mmCIF file of C-alpha atoms in Angstrom:
data_model
loop_
_atom_site.group_PDB
_atom_site.id
_atom_site.type_symbol
_atom_site.label_atom_id
_atom_site.label_comp_id
_atom_site.label_asym_id
_atom_site.label_seq_id
_atom_site.Cartn_x
_atom_site.Cartn_y
_atom_site.Cartn_z
ATOM 1 C CA SER A 15 -22.365 -36.659 4.887
ATOM 2 C CA GLN A 16 -24.808 -33.987 6.000
ATOM 3 C CA MET A 17 -22.843 -33.425 9.216
ATOM 4 C CA GLU A 18 -19.605 -33.109 7.239
ATOM 5 C CA ILE A 19 -21.219 -30.554 4.938
ATOM 6 C CA GLU A 20 -22.496 -28.522 7.890
ATOM 7 C CA THR A 21 -19.092 -28.667 9.627
ATOM 8 C CA ALA A 22 -17.330 -27.496 6.449
ATOM 9 C CA ARG A 23 -19.897 -24.707 6.036
ATOM 10 C CA ASP A 24 -19.408 -23.531 9.620
ATOM 11 C CA ARG A 25 -15.619 -23.588 9.192
ATOM 12 C CA TYR A 26 -15.917 -21.540 6.005
ATOM 13 C CA ALA A 27 -18.245 -19.049 7.714
ATOM 14 C CA THR A 28 -15.751 -18.583 10.550
ATOM 15 C CA LEU A 29 -12.827 -18.074 8.169
ATOM 16 C CA TYR A 30 -14.901 -15.675 6.076
ATOM 17 C CA ASP A 31 -16.075 -13.565 8.995
ATOM 18 C CA PHE A 32 -12.795 -13.324 10.894
ATOM 19 C CA SER A 33 -10.419 -12.876 7.987
ATOM 20 C CA PRO A 34 -8.088 -9.859 8.445
ATOM 21 C CA VAL A 35 -9.381 -8.642 5.060
ATOM 22 C CA GLY A 36 -12.847 -7.237 4.543
ATOM 23 C CA TYR A 37 -14.980 -9.129 2.022
ATOM 24 C CA VAL A 38 -18.114 -7.815 0.359
ATOM 25 C CA THR A 39 -20.345 -9.010 -2.472
ATOM 26 C CA LEU A 40 -22.243 -6.424 -4.509
ATOM 27 C CA ASP A 41 -25.036 -6.839 -7.011
ATOM 28 C CA GLY A 42 -24.824 -5.352 -10.486
ATOM 29 C CA ASN A 43 -25.974 -1.987 -9.146
ATOM 30 C CA GLY A 44 -23.319 -1.868 -6.435
ATOM 31 C CA ARG A 45 -25.601 -2.764 -3.519
ATOM 32 C CA ILE A 46 -24.250 -4.920 -0.679
ATOM 33 C CA LEU A 47 -25.480 -8.521 -0.701
ATOM 34 C CA GLU A 48 -22.924 -10.080 1.662
ATOM 35 C CA ALA A 49 -20.291 -8.683 4.016
ATOM 36 C CA ASN A 50 -17.983 -10.271 6.552
ATOM 37 C CA LEU A 51 -17.448 -8.965 10.084
ATOM 38 C CA THR A 52 -14.134 -7.367 9.164
ATOM 39 C CA LEU A 53 -15.860 -5.214 6.549
ATOM 40 C CA CYS A 54 -18.492 -4.257 9.139
ATOM 41 C CA GLN A 55 -15.738 -3.156 11.521
ATOM 42 C CA LEU A 56 -14.132 -1.062 8.790
ATOM 43 C CA VAL A 57 -17.362 0.846 8.151
ATOM 44 C CA GLY A 58 -18.334 0.944 11.836
ATOM 45 C CA ALA A 59 -21.748 -0.674 11.426
ATOM 46 C CA ILE A 60 -23.468 -3.969 12.140
ATOM 47 C CA ARG A 61 -24.165 -6.272 9.218
ATOM 48 C CA SER A 62 -27.955 -5.965 9.205
ATOM 49 C CA THR A 63 -27.745 -2.178 8.756
ATOM 50 C CA ILE A 64 -25.544 -2.229 5.655
ATOM 51 C CA LEU A 65 -27.113 -5.030 3.606
ATOM 52 C CA HIS A 66 -28.860 -3.886 0.407
ATOM 53 C CA LYS A 67 -27.323 -0.420 0.670
ATOM 54 C CA PRO A 68 -25.012 1.013 -2.021
ATOM 55 C CA PHE A 69 -21.395 0.354 -1.069
ATOM 56 C CA GLU A 70 -20.359 3.770 -2.342
ATOM 57 C CA GLN A 71 -22.306 5.509 0.428
ATOM 58 C CA PHE A 72 -19.655 4.233 2.854
ATOM 59 C CA LEU A 73 -16.919 6.007 0.901
ATOM 60 C CA ASP A 74 -15.835 9.626 1.083
ATOM 61 C CA ARG A 75 -17.859 11.662 -1.389
ATOM 62 C CA GLU A 76 -14.683 12.609 -3.242
ATOM 63 C CA ASP A 77 -13.835 8.922 -3.765
ATOM 64 C CA GLN A 78 -17.255 7.821 -5.018
ATOM 65 C CA PRO A 79 -16.599 8.676 -8.711
ATOM 66 C CA ALA A 80 -13.357 6.659 -8.605
ATOM 67 C CA PHE A 81 -15.282 3.717 -7.161
ATOM 68 C CA ARG A 82 -17.890 3.880 -9.921
ATOM 69 C CA LEU A 83 -15.105 3.892 -12.518
ATOM 70 C CA HIS A 84 -13.633 0.852 -10.770
ATOM 71 C CA LEU A 85 -16.898 -1.067 -11.174
ATOM 72 C CA GLU A 86 -17.168 -0.012 -14.813
ATOM 73 C CA SER A 87 -13.657 -1.324 -15.494
ATOM 74 C CA LEU A 88 -14.690 -4.674 -13.975
ATOM 75 C CA LYS A 89 -17.580 -4.934 -16.419
ATOM 76 C CA LYS A 90 -15.376 -4.238 -19.430
ATOM 77 C CA SER A 91 -12.540 -6.719 -18.900
ATOM 78 C CA GLU A 92 -12.150 -10.064 -17.177
ATOM 79 C CA GLY A 93 -9.898 -10.843 -14.252
ATOM 80 C CA ALA A 94 -9.064 -9.134 -10.996
ATOM 81 C CA HIS A 95 -8.794 -5.355 -10.799
ATOM 82 C CA THR A 96 -7.170 -3.163 -8.147
ATOM 83 C CA SER A 97 -8.668 0.188 -7.251
ATOM 84 C CA ASP A 98 -7.001 3.403 -6.224
ATOM 85 C CA VAL A 99 -6.716 3.956 -2.482
ATOM 86 C CA LEU A 100 -10.143 5.024 -1.182
ATOM 87 C CA THR A 101 -11.397 6.286 2.194
ATOM 88 C CA LEU A 102 -14.163 4.570 4.170
ATOM 89 C CA ARG A 103 -16.003 7.279 6.101
ATOM 90 C CA HIS A 104 -18.757 5.491 8.098
ATOM 91 C CA SER A 105 -16.578 4.680 11.087
ATOM 92 C CA GLU A 106 -15.140 6.423 14.103
ATOM 93 C CA THR A 107 -11.692 6.147 12.557
ATOM 94 C CA ARG A 108 -11.444 6.649 8.821
ATOM 95 C CA HIS A 109 -9.773 3.801 6.995
ATOM 96 C CA ARG A 110 -7.762 4.057 3.820
ATOM 97 C CA VAL A 111 -8.456 0.955 1.751
ATOM 98 C CA ARG A 112 -7.576 -0.646 -1.545
ATOM 99 C CA LEU A 113 -10.085 -2.856 -3.362
ATOM 100 C CA GLU A 114 -9.171 -6.131 -5.071
ATOM 101 C CA SER A 115 -12.209 -6.973 -7.168
ATOM 102 C CA CYS A 116 -13.528 -9.376 -9.769
ATOM 103 C CA LEU A 117 -16.783 -9.768 -11.660
ATOM 104 C CA GLU A 118 -18.730 -13.009 -11.332
ATOM 105 C CA THR A 119 -21.542 -13.958 -13.692
ATOM 106 C CA VAL A 120 -24.298 -15.992 -12.048
ATOM 107 C CA GLU A 121 -25.587 -19.034 -13.927
ATOM 108 C CA PRO A 122 -27.346 -19.141 -16.284
ATOM 109 C CA PRO A 123 -25.209 -16.651 -18.229
ATOM 110 C CA GLY A 124 -26.720 -13.196 -18.450
ATOM 111 C CA LEU A 125 -28.981 -13.698 -15.441
ATOM 112 C CA ALA A 126 -27.071 -11.436 -13.052
ATOM 113 C CA LYS A 127 -23.649 -10.096 -12.223
ATOM 114 C CA LEU A 128 -21.933 -10.032 -8.863
ATOM 115 C CA PHE A 129 -18.906 -8.029 -7.750
ATOM 116 C CA ARG A 130 -16.671 -9.938 -5.349
ATOM 117 C CA ILE A 131 -14.443 -7.469 -3.512
ATOM 118 C CA ALA A 132 -11.636 -7.797 -0.976
ATOM 119 C CA VAL A 133 -11.257 -4.593 1.043
ATOM 120 C CA ILE A 134 -7.651 -4.245 2.225
ATOM 121 C CA ASP A 135 -6.889 -1.713 4.975
ATOM 122 C CA VAL A 136 -3.739 0.242 4.039
ATOM 123 C CA THR A 137 -4.092 2.967 6.695
ATOM 124 C CA GLU A 138 -1.027 1.942 8.716
ATOM 125 C CA ARG A 139 1.015 1.420 5.564
ATOM 126 C CA GLU A 140 0.200 4.958 4.386
ATOM 127 C CA LEU A 141 1.002 6.433 7.807
ATOM 128 C CA LEU A 142 4.348 4.618 7.820
ATOM 129 C CA ALA A 143 5.149 5.880 4.317
ATOM 130 C CA ALA A 144 4.227 9.444 5.325
ATOM 131 C CA THR A 145 6.404 9.201 8.439
ATOM 132 C CA GLN A 146 9.323 7.911 6.393
ATOM 133 C CA GLU A 147 8.927 10.777 3.912
ATOM 134 C CA THR A 148 8.874 13.298 6.782
ATOM 135 C CA GLN A 149 11.996 11.777 8.304
ATOM 136 C CA LYS A 150 13.708 11.798 4.922
ATOM 137 C CA ALA A 151 12.856 15.471 4.376
ATOM 138 C CA LEU A 152 14.077 16.350 7.871
ATOM 139 C CA MET A 153 17.319 14.462 7.308
ATOM 140 C CA GLU A 154 17.844 16.311 4.026
ATOM 141 C CA VAL A 155 17.458 19.640 5.841
ATOM 142 C CA VAL A 156 19.876 18.587 8.599
ATOM 143 C CA VAL A 157 22.475 17.092 6.244
ATOM 144 C CA GLY A 158 22.241 20.043 3.884
ATOM 145 C CA GLY A 159 22.663 22.615 6.618
ATOM 146 C CA VAL A 160 25.681 21.316 8.554
ATOM 147 C CA MET A 161 29.165 22.696 7.969
ATOM 148 C CA ASP A 162 30.827 19.271 7.722
ATOM 149 C CA ALA A 163 31.033 17.396 4.431
ATOM 150 C CA ILE A 164 28.745 14.355 4.534
ATOM 151 C CA VAL A 165 28.959 11.634 1.913
ATOM 152 C CA THR A 166 26.789 8.500 2.115
ATOM 153 C CA ALA A 167 27.424 5.412 0.005
ATOM 154 C CA GLY A 168 25.280 2.318 -0.488
ATOM 155 C CA GLU A 169 26.398 -1.287 -0.194
ATOM 156 C CA ASP A 170 27.862 -1.084 -3.678
ATOM 157 C CA GLU A 171 29.934 1.942 -2.518
ATOM 158 C CA ARG A 172 28.156 4.271 -4.914
ATOM 159 C CA ILE A 173 27.267 7.694 -3.541
ATOM 160 C CA VAL A 174 23.640 8.356 -2.594
ATOM 161 C CA VAL A 175 24.040 11.535 -0.447
ATOM 162 C CA PHE A 176 26.455 14.408 -1.163
ATOM 163 C CA ASN A 177 25.704 17.521 0.864
ATOM 164 C CA LYS A 178 26.524 21.159 0.150
ATOM 165 C CA ALA A 179 29.653 21.105 2.302
ATOM 166 C CA ALA A 180 30.894 18.079 0.345
ATOM 167 C CA GLU A 181 30.272 19.966 -2.899
ATOM 168 C CA ASN A 182 32.482 22.787 -1.615
ATOM 169 C CA MET A 183 35.183 20.486 -0.254
ATOM 170 C CA PHE A 184 35.515 18.329 -3.375
ATOM 171 C CA ARG A 185 34.568 21.081 -5.833
ATOM 172 C CA CYS A 186 31.993 18.804 -7.413
ATOM 173 C CA PRO A 187 28.199 19.353 -7.702
ATOM 174 C CA ALA A 188 26.003 16.725 -6.055
ATOM 175 C CA ASP A 189 24.259 15.768 -9.311
ATOM 176 C CA LYS A 190 27.625 14.679 -10.740
ATOM 177 C CA ALA A 191 28.757 12.908 -7.570
ATOM 178 C CA ILE A 192 25.627 10.869 -6.835
ATOM 179 C CA GLY A 193 25.822 7.461 -8.476
ATOM 180 C CA GLN A 194 29.605 7.588 -8.740
ATOM 181 C CA SER A 195 31.880 5.193 -6.858
ATOM 182 C CA ILE A 196 33.188 6.721 -3.652
ATOM 183 C CA ASP A 197 36.683 5.741 -4.829
ATOM 184 C CA ARG A 198 36.486 8.718 -7.163
ATOM 185 C CA PHE A 199 37.045 11.023 -4.161
ATOM 186 C CA ILE A 200 39.718 8.947 -2.435
ATOM 187 C CA PRO A 201 43.337 9.430 -3.572
ATOM 188 C CA GLU A 202 44.557 6.250 -5.230
ATOM 189 C CA ARG A 203 47.277 5.645 -2.638
ATOM 190 C CA PHE A 204 44.642 5.548 0.159
ATOM 191 C CA ARG A 205 42.027 3.357 -1.557
ATOM 192 C CA GLY A 206 43.473 0.097 -0.240
ATOM 193 C CA ALA A 207 43.286 1.326 3.343
ATOM 194 C CA HIS A 208 39.756 2.556 2.770
ATOM 195 C CA GLN A 209 38.672 -0.852 1.489
ATOM 196 C CA LEU A 210 40.152 -2.589 4.550
ATOM 197 C CA GLN A 211 38.238 -0.293 6.867
ATOM 198 C CA HIS A 212 35.021 -0.343 4.859
ATOM 199 C CA ARG A 213 34.784 -4.110 4.380
ATOM 200 C CA PRO A 214 33.718 -4.941 7.979
ATOM 201 C CA PHE A 215 30.802 -2.503 7.682
ATOM 202 C CA GLY A 216 29.516 -4.369 4.650
ATOM 203 C CA GLN A 217 29.747 -7.722 6.442
ATOM 204 C CA ASP A 218 28.008 -6.692 9.689
#
């Protein structure tokens, strides 16, 4: 039984340390009591150097007030809480992270409080979102500046893009065209042919 307990403990320790998510346990004052290796990598420090230090010192100064508010919200209501996106600054590469946290009361009740926190790296997700926004803005500039009328419809054949040249060609402002069925701008006698040509695009 003792061997089984030790094996289970070692397996848990391995899973804890090498999880893709950073895990940290804070005392009631926000000092680090436990941290897995992933969290250490995120802050760019070895475990022994961060234990018993305030977690907020590893955050950008501008984000520290938001972190303190996050801890206060944990004290006031039960259950898991999600923080705003914060920046870890004690590493060669800054990481944008989101905290998933809960408050744990140590037995006996009232003796102490612990904050259990999962630190989720959202850096790549934010970079991807920023890249997509840049590409979208660039596309809007390109589509808006060409001389040809460009109309884009979604799978439901409702218009999502209606550029300036299309406004001039169809004598209809974009804000009135977007959301309308594209059939509105196809003469009735040609709608059947349009559907025959459009259908394969929706299937492939």
